[in-house]
XYZ file of N, CA and C in Angstrom:
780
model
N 50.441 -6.809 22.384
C 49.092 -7.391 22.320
C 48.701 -7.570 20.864
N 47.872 -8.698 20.365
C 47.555 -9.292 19.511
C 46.293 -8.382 18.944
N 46.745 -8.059 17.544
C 45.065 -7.261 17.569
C 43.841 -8.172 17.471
N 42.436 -7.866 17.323
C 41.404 -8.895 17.210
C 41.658 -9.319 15.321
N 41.011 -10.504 15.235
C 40.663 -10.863 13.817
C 38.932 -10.907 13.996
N 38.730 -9.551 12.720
C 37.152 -9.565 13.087
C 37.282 -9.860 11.533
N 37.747 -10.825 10.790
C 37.394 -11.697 9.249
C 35.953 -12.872 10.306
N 35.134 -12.588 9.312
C 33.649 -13.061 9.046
C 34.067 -15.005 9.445
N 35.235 -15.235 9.004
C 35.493 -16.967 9.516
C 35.564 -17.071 11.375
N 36.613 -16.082 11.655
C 36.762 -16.111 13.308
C 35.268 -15.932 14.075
N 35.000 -14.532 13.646
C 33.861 -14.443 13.780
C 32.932 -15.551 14.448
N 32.675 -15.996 12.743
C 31.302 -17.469 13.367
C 31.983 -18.355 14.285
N 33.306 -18.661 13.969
C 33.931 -19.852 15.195
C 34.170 -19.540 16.833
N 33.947 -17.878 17.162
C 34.175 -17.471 18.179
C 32.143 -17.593 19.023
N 31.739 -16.936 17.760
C 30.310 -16.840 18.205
C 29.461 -18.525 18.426
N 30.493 -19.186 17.434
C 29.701 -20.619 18.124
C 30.110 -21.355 19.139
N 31.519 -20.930 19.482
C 31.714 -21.793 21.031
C 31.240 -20.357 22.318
N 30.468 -19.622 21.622
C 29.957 -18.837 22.805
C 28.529 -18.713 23.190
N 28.300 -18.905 24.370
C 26.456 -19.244 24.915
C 26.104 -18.412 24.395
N 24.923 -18.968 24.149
C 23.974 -17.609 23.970
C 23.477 -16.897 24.452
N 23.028 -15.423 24.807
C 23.265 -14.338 25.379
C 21.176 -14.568 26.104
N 21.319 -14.077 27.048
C 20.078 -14.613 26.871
C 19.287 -13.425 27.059
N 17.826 -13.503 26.384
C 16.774 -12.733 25.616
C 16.955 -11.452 26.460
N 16.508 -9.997 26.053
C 15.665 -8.924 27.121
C 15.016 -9.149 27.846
N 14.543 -8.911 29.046
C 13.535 -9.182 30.012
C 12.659 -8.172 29.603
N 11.260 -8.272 30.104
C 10.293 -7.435 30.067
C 10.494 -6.612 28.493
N 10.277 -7.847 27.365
C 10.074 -7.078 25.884
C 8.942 -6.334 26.068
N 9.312 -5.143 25.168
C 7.742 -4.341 24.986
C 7.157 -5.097 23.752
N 5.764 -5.367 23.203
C 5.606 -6.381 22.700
C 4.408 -4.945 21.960
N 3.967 -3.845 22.077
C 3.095 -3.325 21.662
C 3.478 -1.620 21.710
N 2.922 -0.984 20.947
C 3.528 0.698 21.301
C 2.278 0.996 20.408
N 2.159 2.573 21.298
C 1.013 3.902 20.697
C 1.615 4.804 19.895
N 0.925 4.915 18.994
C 1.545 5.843 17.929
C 0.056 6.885 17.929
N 0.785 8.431 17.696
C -0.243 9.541 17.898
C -0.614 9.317 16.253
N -2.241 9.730 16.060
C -2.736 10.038 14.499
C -2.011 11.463 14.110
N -1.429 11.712 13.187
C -1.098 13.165 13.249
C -2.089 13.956 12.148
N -3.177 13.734 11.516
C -3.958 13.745 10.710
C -5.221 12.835 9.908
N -5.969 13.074 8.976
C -6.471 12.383 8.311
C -6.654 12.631 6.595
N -6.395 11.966 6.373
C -6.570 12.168 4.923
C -8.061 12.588 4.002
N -8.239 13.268 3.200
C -9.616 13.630 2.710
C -9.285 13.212 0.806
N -10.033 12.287 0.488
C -10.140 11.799 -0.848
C -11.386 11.671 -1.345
N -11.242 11.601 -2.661
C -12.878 11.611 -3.357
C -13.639 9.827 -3.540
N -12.156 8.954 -2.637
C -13.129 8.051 -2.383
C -13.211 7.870 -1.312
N -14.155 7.242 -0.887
C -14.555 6.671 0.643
C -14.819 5.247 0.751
N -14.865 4.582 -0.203
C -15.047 3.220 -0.094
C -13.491 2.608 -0.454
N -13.286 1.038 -0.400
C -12.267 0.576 -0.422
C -12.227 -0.312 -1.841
N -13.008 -0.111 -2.416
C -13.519 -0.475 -3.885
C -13.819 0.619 -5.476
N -12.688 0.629 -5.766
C -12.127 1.629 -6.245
C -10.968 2.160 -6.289
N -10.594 2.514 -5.273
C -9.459 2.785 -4.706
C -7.701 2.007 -5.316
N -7.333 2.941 -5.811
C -5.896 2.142 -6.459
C -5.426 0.932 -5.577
N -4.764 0.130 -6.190
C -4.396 -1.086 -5.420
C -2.726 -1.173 -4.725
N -2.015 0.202 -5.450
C -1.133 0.606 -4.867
C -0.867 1.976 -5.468
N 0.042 2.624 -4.634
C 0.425 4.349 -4.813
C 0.920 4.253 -6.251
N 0.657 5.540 -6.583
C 0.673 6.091 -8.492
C 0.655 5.476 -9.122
N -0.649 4.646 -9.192
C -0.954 4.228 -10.878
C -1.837 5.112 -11.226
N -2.951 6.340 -10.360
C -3.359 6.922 -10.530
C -3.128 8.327 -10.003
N -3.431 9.205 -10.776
C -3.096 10.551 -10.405
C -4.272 11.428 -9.491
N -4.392 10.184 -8.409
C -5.761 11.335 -8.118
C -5.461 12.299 -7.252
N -6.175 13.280 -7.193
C -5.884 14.122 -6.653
C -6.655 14.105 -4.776
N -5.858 14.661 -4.014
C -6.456 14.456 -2.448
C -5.700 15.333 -1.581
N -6.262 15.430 0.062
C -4.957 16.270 0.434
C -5.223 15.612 2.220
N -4.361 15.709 2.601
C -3.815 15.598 4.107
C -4.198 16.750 5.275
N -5.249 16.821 5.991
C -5.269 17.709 6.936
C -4.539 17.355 8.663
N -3.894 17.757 9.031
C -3.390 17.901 10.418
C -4.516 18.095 11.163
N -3.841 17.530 12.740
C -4.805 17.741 13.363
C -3.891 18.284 14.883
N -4.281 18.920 15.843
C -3.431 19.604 16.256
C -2.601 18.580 17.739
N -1.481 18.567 18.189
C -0.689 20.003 17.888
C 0.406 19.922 16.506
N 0.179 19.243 16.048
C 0.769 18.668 14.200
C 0.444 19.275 13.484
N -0.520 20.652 13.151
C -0.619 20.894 12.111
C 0.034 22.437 12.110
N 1.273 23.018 12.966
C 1.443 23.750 13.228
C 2.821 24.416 11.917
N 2.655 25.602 11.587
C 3.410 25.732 10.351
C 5.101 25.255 10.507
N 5.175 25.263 11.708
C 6.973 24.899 12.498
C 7.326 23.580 11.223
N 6.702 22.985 11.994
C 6.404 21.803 11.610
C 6.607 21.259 10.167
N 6.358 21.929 9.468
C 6.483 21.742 8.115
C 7.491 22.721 6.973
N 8.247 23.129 7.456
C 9.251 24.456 6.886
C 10.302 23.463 6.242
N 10.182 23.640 5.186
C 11.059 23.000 3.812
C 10.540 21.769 3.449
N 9.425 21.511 3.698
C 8.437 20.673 2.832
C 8.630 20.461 2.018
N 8.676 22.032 1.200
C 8.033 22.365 -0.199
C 9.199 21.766 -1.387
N 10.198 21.732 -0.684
C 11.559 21.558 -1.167
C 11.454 20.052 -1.984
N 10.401 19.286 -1.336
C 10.727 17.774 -1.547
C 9.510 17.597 -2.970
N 9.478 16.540 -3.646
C 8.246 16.560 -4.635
C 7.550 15.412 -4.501
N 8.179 14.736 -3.273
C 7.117 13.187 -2.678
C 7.625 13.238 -1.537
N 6.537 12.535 -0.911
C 6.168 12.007 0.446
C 6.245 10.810 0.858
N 7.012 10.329 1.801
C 6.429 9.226 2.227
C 4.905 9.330 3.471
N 4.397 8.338 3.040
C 2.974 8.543 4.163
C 2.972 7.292 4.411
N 2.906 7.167 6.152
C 2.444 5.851 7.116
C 0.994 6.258 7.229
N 0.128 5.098 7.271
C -0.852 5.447 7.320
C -1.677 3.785 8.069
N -2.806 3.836 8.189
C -3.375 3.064 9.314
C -4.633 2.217 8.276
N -4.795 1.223 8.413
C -6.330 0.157 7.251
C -7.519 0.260 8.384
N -8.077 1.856 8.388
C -8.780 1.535 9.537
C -10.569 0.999 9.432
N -10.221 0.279 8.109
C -11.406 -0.407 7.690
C -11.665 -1.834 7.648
N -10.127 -2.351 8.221
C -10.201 -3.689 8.699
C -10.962 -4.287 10.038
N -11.456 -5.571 9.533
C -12.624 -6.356 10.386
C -11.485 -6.950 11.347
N -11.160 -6.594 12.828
C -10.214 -7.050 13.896
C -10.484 -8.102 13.834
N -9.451 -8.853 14.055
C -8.825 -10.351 14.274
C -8.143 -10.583 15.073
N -8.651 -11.667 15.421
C -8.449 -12.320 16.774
C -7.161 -12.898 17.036
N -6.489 -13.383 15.978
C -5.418 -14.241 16.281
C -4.745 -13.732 15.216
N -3.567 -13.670 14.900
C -2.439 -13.631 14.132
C -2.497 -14.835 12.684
N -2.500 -14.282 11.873
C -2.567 -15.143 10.618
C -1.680 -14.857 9.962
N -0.611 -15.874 10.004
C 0.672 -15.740 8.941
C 0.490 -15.892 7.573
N -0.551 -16.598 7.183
C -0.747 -16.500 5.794
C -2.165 -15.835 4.847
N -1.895 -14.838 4.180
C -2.341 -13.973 3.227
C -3.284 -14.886 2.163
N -4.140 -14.073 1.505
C -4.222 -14.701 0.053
C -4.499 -13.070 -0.949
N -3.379 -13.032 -1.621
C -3.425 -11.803 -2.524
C -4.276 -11.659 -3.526
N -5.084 -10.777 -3.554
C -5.806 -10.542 -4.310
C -5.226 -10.756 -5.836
N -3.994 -10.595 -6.000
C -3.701 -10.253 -7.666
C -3.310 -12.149 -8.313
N -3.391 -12.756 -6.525
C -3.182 -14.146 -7.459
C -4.452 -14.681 -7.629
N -5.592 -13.902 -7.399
C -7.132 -14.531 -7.566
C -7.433 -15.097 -6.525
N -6.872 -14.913 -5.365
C -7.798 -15.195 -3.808
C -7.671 -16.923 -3.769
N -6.266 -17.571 -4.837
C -6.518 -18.850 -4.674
C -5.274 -19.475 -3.976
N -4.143 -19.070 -3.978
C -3.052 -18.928 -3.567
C -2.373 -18.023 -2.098
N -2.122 -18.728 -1.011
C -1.780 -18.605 -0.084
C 0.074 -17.684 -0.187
N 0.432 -16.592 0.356
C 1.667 -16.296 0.600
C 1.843 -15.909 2.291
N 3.030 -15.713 2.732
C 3.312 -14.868 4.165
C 2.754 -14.009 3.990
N 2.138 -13.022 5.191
C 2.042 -12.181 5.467
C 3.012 -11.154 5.226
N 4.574 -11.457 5.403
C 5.443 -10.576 5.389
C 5.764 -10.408 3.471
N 5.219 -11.002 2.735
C 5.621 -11.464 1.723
C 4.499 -10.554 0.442
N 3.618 -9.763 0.950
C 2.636 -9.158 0.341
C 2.468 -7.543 1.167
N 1.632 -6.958 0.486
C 1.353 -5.776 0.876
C -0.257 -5.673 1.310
N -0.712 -7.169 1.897
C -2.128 -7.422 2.475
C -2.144 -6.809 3.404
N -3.585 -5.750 3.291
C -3.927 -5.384 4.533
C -3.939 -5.835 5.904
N -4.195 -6.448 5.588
C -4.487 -7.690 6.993
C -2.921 -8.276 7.611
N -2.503 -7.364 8.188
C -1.269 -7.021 8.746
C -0.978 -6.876 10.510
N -0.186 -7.593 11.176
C 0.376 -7.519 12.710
C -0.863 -5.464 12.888
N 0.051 -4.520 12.427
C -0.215 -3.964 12.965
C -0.941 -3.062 12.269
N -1.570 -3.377 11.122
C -2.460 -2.919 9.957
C -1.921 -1.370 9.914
N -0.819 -1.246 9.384
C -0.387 -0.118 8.589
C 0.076 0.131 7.334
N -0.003 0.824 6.777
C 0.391 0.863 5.166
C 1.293 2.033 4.950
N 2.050 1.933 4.074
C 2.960 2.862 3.640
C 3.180 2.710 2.317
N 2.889 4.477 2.038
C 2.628 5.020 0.314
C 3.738 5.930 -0.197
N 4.029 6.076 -1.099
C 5.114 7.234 -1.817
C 3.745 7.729 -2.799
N 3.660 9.279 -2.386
C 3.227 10.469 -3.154
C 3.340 11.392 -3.906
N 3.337 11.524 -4.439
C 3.750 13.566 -4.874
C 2.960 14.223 -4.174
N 3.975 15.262 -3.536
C 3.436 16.961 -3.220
C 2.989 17.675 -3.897
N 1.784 18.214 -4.011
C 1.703 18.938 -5.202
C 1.837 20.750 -4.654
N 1.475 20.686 -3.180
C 1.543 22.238 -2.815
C 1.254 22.028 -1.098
N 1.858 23.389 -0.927
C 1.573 23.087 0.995
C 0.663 24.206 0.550
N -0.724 24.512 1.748
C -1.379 25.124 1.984
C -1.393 25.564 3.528
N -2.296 26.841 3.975
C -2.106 26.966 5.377
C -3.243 28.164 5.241
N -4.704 27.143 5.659
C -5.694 27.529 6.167
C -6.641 27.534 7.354
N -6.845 29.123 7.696
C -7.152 29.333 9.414
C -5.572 28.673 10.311
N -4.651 28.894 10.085
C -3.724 28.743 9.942
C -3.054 27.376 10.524
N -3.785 26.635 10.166
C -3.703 25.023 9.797
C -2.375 24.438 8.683
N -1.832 23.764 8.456
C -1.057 23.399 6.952
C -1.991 22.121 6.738
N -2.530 21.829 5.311
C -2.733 21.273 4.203
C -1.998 21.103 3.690
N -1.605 19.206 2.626
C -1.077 19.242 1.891
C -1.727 18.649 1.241
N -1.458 19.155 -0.320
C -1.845 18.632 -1.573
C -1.330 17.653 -2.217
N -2.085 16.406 -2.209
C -0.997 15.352 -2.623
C -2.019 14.684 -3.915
N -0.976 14.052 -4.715
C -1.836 12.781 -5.768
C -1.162 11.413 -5.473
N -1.869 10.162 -6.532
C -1.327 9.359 -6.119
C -1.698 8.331 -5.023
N -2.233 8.873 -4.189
C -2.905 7.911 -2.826
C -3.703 6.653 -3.064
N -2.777 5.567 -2.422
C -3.918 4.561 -2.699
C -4.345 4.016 -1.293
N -5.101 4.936 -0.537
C -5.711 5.142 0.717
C -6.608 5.988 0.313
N -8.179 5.640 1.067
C -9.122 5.975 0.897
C -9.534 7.272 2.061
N -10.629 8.105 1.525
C -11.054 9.378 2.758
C -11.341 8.576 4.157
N -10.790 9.740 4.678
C -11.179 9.706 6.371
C -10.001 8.505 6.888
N -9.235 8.093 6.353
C -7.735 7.230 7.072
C -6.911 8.133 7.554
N -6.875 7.550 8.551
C -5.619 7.788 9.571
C -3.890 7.993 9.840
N -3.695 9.524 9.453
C -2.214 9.332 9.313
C -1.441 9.386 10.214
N -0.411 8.619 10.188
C 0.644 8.246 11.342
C 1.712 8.911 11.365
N 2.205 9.049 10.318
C 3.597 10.028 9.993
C 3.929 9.848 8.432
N 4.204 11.325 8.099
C 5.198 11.630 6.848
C 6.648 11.787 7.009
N 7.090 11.453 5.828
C 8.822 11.808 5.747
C 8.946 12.067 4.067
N 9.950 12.787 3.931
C 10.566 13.346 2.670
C 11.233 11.744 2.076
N 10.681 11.736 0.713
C 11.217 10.721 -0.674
C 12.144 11.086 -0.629
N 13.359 10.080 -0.408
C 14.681 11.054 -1.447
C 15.283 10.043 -2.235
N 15.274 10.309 -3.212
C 15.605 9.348 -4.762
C 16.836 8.665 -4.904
N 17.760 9.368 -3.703
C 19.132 8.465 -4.007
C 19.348 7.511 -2.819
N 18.312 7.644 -1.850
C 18.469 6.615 -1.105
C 17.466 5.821 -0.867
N 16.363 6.023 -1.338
C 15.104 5.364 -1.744
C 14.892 4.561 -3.011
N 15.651 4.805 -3.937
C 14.702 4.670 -5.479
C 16.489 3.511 -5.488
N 15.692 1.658 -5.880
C 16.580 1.007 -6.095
C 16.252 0.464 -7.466
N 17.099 0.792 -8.725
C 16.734 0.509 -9.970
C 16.681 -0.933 -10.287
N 17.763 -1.243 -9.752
C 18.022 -3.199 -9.658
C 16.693 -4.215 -8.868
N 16.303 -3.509 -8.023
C 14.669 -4.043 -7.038
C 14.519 -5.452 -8.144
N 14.082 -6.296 -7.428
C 13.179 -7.194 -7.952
C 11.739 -7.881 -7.295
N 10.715 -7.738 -7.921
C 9.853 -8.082 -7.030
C 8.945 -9.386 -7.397
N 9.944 -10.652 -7.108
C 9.129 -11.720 -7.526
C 8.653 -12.156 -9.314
N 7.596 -12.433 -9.116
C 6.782 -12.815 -10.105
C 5.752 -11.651 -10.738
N 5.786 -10.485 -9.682
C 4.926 -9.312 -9.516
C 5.239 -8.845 -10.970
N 4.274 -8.248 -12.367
C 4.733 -7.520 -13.210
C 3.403 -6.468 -12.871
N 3.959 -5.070 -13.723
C 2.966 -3.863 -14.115
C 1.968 -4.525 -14.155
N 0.812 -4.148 -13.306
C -0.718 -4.400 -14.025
C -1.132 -3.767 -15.286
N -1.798 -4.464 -16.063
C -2.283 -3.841 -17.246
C -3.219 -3.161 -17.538
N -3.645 -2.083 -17.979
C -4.259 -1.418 -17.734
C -5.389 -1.074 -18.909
N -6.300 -0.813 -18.875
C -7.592 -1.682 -20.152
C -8.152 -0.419 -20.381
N -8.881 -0.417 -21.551
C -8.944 1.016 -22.187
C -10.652 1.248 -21.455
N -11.074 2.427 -21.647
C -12.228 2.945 -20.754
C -13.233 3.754 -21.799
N -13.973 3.701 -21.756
C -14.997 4.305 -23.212
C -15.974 4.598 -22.279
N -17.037 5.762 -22.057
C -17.934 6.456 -21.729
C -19.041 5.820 -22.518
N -20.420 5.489 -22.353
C -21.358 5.658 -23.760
C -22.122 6.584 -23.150
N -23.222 6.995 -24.251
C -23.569 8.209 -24.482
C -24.636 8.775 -23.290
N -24.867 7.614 -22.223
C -25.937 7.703 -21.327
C -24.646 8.338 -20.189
N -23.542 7.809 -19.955
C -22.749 8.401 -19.340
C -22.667 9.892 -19.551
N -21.854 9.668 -20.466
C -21.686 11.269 -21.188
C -22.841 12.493 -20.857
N -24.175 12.057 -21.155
C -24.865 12.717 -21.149
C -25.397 13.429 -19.460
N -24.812 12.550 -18.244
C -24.781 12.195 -17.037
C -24.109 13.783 -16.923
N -22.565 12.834 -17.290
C -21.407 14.422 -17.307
C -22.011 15.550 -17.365
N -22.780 15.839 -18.204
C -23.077 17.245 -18.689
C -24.381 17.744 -17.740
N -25.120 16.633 -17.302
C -25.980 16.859 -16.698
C -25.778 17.660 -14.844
N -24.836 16.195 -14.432
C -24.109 16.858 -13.350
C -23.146 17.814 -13.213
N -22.640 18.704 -14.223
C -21.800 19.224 -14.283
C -20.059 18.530 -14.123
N -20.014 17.484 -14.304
C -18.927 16.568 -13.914
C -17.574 17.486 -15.289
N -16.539 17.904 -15.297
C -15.768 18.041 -16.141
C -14.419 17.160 -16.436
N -14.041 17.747 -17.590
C -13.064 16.781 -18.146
C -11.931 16.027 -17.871
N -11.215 16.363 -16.563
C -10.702 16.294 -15.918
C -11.140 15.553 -14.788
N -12.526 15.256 -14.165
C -12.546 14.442 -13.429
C -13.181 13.416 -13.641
N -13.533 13.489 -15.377
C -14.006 12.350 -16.107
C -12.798 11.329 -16.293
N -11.547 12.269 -16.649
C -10.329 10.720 -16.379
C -9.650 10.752 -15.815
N -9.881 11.058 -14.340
C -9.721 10.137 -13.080
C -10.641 9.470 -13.301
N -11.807 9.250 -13.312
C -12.746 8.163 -13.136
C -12.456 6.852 -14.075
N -12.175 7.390 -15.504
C -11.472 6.760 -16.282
C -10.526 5.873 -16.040
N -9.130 6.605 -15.249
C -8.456 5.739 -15.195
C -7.968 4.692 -13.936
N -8.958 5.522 -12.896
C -9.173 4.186 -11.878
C -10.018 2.782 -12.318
N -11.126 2.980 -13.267
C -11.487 2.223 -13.884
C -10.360 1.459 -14.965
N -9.881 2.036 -15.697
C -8.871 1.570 -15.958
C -8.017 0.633 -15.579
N -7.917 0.803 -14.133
C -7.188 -0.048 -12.950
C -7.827 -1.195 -13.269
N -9.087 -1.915 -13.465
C -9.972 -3.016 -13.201
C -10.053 -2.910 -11.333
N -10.986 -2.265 -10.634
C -11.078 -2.241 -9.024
C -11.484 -3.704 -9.108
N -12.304 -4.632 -9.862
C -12.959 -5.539 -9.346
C -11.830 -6.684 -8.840
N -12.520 -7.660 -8.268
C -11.771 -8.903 -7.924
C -11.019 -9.187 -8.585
N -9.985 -10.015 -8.511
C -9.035 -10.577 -9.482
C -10.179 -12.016 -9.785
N -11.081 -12.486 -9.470
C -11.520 -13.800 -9.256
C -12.766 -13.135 -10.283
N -12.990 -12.085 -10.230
C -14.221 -11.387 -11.065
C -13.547 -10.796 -12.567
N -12.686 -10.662 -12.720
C -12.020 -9.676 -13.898
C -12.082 -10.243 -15.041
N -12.592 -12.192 -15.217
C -12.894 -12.297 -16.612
C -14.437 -11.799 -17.145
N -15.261 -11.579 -16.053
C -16.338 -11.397 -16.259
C -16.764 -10.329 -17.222
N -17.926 -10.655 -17.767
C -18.351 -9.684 -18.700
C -19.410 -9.445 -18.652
N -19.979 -7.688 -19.617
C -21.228 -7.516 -19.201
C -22.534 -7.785 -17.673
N -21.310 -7.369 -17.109
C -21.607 -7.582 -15.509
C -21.721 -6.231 -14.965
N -22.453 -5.648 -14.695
C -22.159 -3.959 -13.464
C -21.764 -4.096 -12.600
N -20.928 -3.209 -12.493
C -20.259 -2.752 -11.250
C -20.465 -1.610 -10.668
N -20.364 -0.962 -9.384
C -20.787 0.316 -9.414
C -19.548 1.010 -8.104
N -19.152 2.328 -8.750
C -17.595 2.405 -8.068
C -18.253 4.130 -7.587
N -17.842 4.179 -6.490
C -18.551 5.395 -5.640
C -17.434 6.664 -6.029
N -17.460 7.673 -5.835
C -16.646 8.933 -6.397
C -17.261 9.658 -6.097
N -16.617 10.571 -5.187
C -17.557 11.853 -4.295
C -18.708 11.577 -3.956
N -19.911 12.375 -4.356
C -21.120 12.183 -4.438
C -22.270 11.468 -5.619
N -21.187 10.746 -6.459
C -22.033 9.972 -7.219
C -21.477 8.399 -7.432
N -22.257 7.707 -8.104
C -22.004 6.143 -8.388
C -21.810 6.475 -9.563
N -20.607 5.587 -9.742
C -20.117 5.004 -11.339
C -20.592 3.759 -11.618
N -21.580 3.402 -13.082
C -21.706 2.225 -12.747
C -21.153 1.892 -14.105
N -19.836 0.817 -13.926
C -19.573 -0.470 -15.326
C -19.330 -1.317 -15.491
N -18.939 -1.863 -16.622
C -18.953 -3.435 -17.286
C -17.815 -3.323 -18.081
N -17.076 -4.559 -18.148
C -16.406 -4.790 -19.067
C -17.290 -6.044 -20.024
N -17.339 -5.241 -21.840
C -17.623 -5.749 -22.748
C -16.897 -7.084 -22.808
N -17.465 -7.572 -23.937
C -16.920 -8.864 -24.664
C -15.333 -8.689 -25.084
N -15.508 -7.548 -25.422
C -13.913 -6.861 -26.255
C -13.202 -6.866 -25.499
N -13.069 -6.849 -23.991
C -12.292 -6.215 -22.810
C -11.647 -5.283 -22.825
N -12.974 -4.488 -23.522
C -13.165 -2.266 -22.895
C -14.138 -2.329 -21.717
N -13.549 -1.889 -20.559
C -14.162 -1.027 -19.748
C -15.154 0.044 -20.176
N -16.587 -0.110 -19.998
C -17.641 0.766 -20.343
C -18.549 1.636 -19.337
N -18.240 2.661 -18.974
C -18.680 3.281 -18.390
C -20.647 3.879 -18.479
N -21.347 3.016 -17.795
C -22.962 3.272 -18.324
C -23.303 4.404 -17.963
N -23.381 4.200 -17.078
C -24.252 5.689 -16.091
C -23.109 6.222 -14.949
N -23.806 7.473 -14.646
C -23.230 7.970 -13.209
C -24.783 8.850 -12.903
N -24.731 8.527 -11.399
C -25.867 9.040 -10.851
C -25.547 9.110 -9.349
N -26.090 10.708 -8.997
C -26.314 11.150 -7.549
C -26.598 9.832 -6.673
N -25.807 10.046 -5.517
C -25.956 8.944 -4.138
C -26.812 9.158 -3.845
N -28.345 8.346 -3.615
C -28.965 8.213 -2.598
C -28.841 8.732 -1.402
């Protein structure tokens, strides 16, 4: 007996004088996925909020919810120093119909791409997926917490599932992504009405740049970012940040003041 020739030429010439196989019956076309948690961050709005995982170091953490938050569950965690996190846009306005085409914010809301072709919310099944750092497991009332930075998902979202980063089968140095470069990132100056805010609220140095350097980010529109001497006002825990970018294009931080 003749062995097979499975060379990539036979192949296609066998597969094209052969019918085509015809479809699954009864596709599943939809599936439930359990929340296994929610996330708790110092933002809550979607304005602000990094525009993708680690450009900022903020700090946040992951609570379980049961029967997921059980210590089994998490034994050699600690081992890993990122996360992957699925997570849910559960701040999107439902849509009715399927829209294959996007408009990305970073091309200025003027330019149309696929859906499959961006990391737009506005997604088949509106989920997102982030790479984190771990910073520590916790296990309170004997719950597990994790301590993560990095998140560019806002408080009170919906987590779907974690899995362990692993750098040699994850991390591709060659990647290319388009036209996409580093966002740039613009310097941030306090003035003295700010400052004086800080000291007032007790705000410290440390969570003066995070604030810093999400600002840093530019949160505003891409369609808004030449603007100048314009306020903006970017929410953070329990207070408003409010700034402007100068003439110079420094980010100026005016005030911060208690939420209403």
């Amino acid at each position: 007996m003749n062995n097979p020739d499975f060379s990539s030429k036979s192949s296609h010439n066998s597969l094209s004088q052969t019918q085509e196989p015809n479809p699954p019956q009864n596709l599943q076309t939809q599936i439930s996925v359990p929340i296994i948690g929610y996330h708790r961050s110092p933002l809550g709005q979607k304005f602000g909020a990094p525009r993708q995982p680690n450009l900022v170091a903020l700090p946040s953490h992951i609570e379980f919810v049961p029967p997921f938050d059980t210590k089994d569950a998490f034994v050699g965690i600690e081992n890993y120093s990122h996360l992957w996190v699925f997570w849910q846009f559960h701040h999107n306005k439902a849509q009715a119909n399927f829209r294959p085409q996007v408009r990305p914010p970073r091309l200025g809301g003027n330019e149309k791409l696929g859906v499959f072709a961006t990391r737009s919310m506005y997604r088949p099944s509106a989920l997102g997926l982030s790479v984190v750092a771990l910073e520590g497991v916790q296990v309170i009332d004997n719950k597990v917490v994790l301590n993560i930075t990095g998140a560019d998902f806002i408080d009170g979202t919906p987590i779907i599932d974690i899995k362990p980063y692993l750098p040699y089968a994850d991390s591709v140095p060659a990647a290319v992504s388009g036209e996409i470069s580093t966002p740039a990132v613009k310097s941030v100056r306090f003035d003295e009405r700010a400052k004086t805010a800080c000291q007032t609220l007790g705000i410290d140095e440390n969570t003066q740049q995070i604030i810093a350097d999400l600002i840093a980010q530019d949160p505003r529109p891409a369609y808004r970012q030449h603007e100048t001497d314009i306020v903006s006002t970017m929410r953070y825990k329990a207070v408003d940040v409010d700034f402007m970018m100068n003439k110079c294009g420094e980010m100026v931080v005016e005030h911060i003041r208690v939420v209403k």
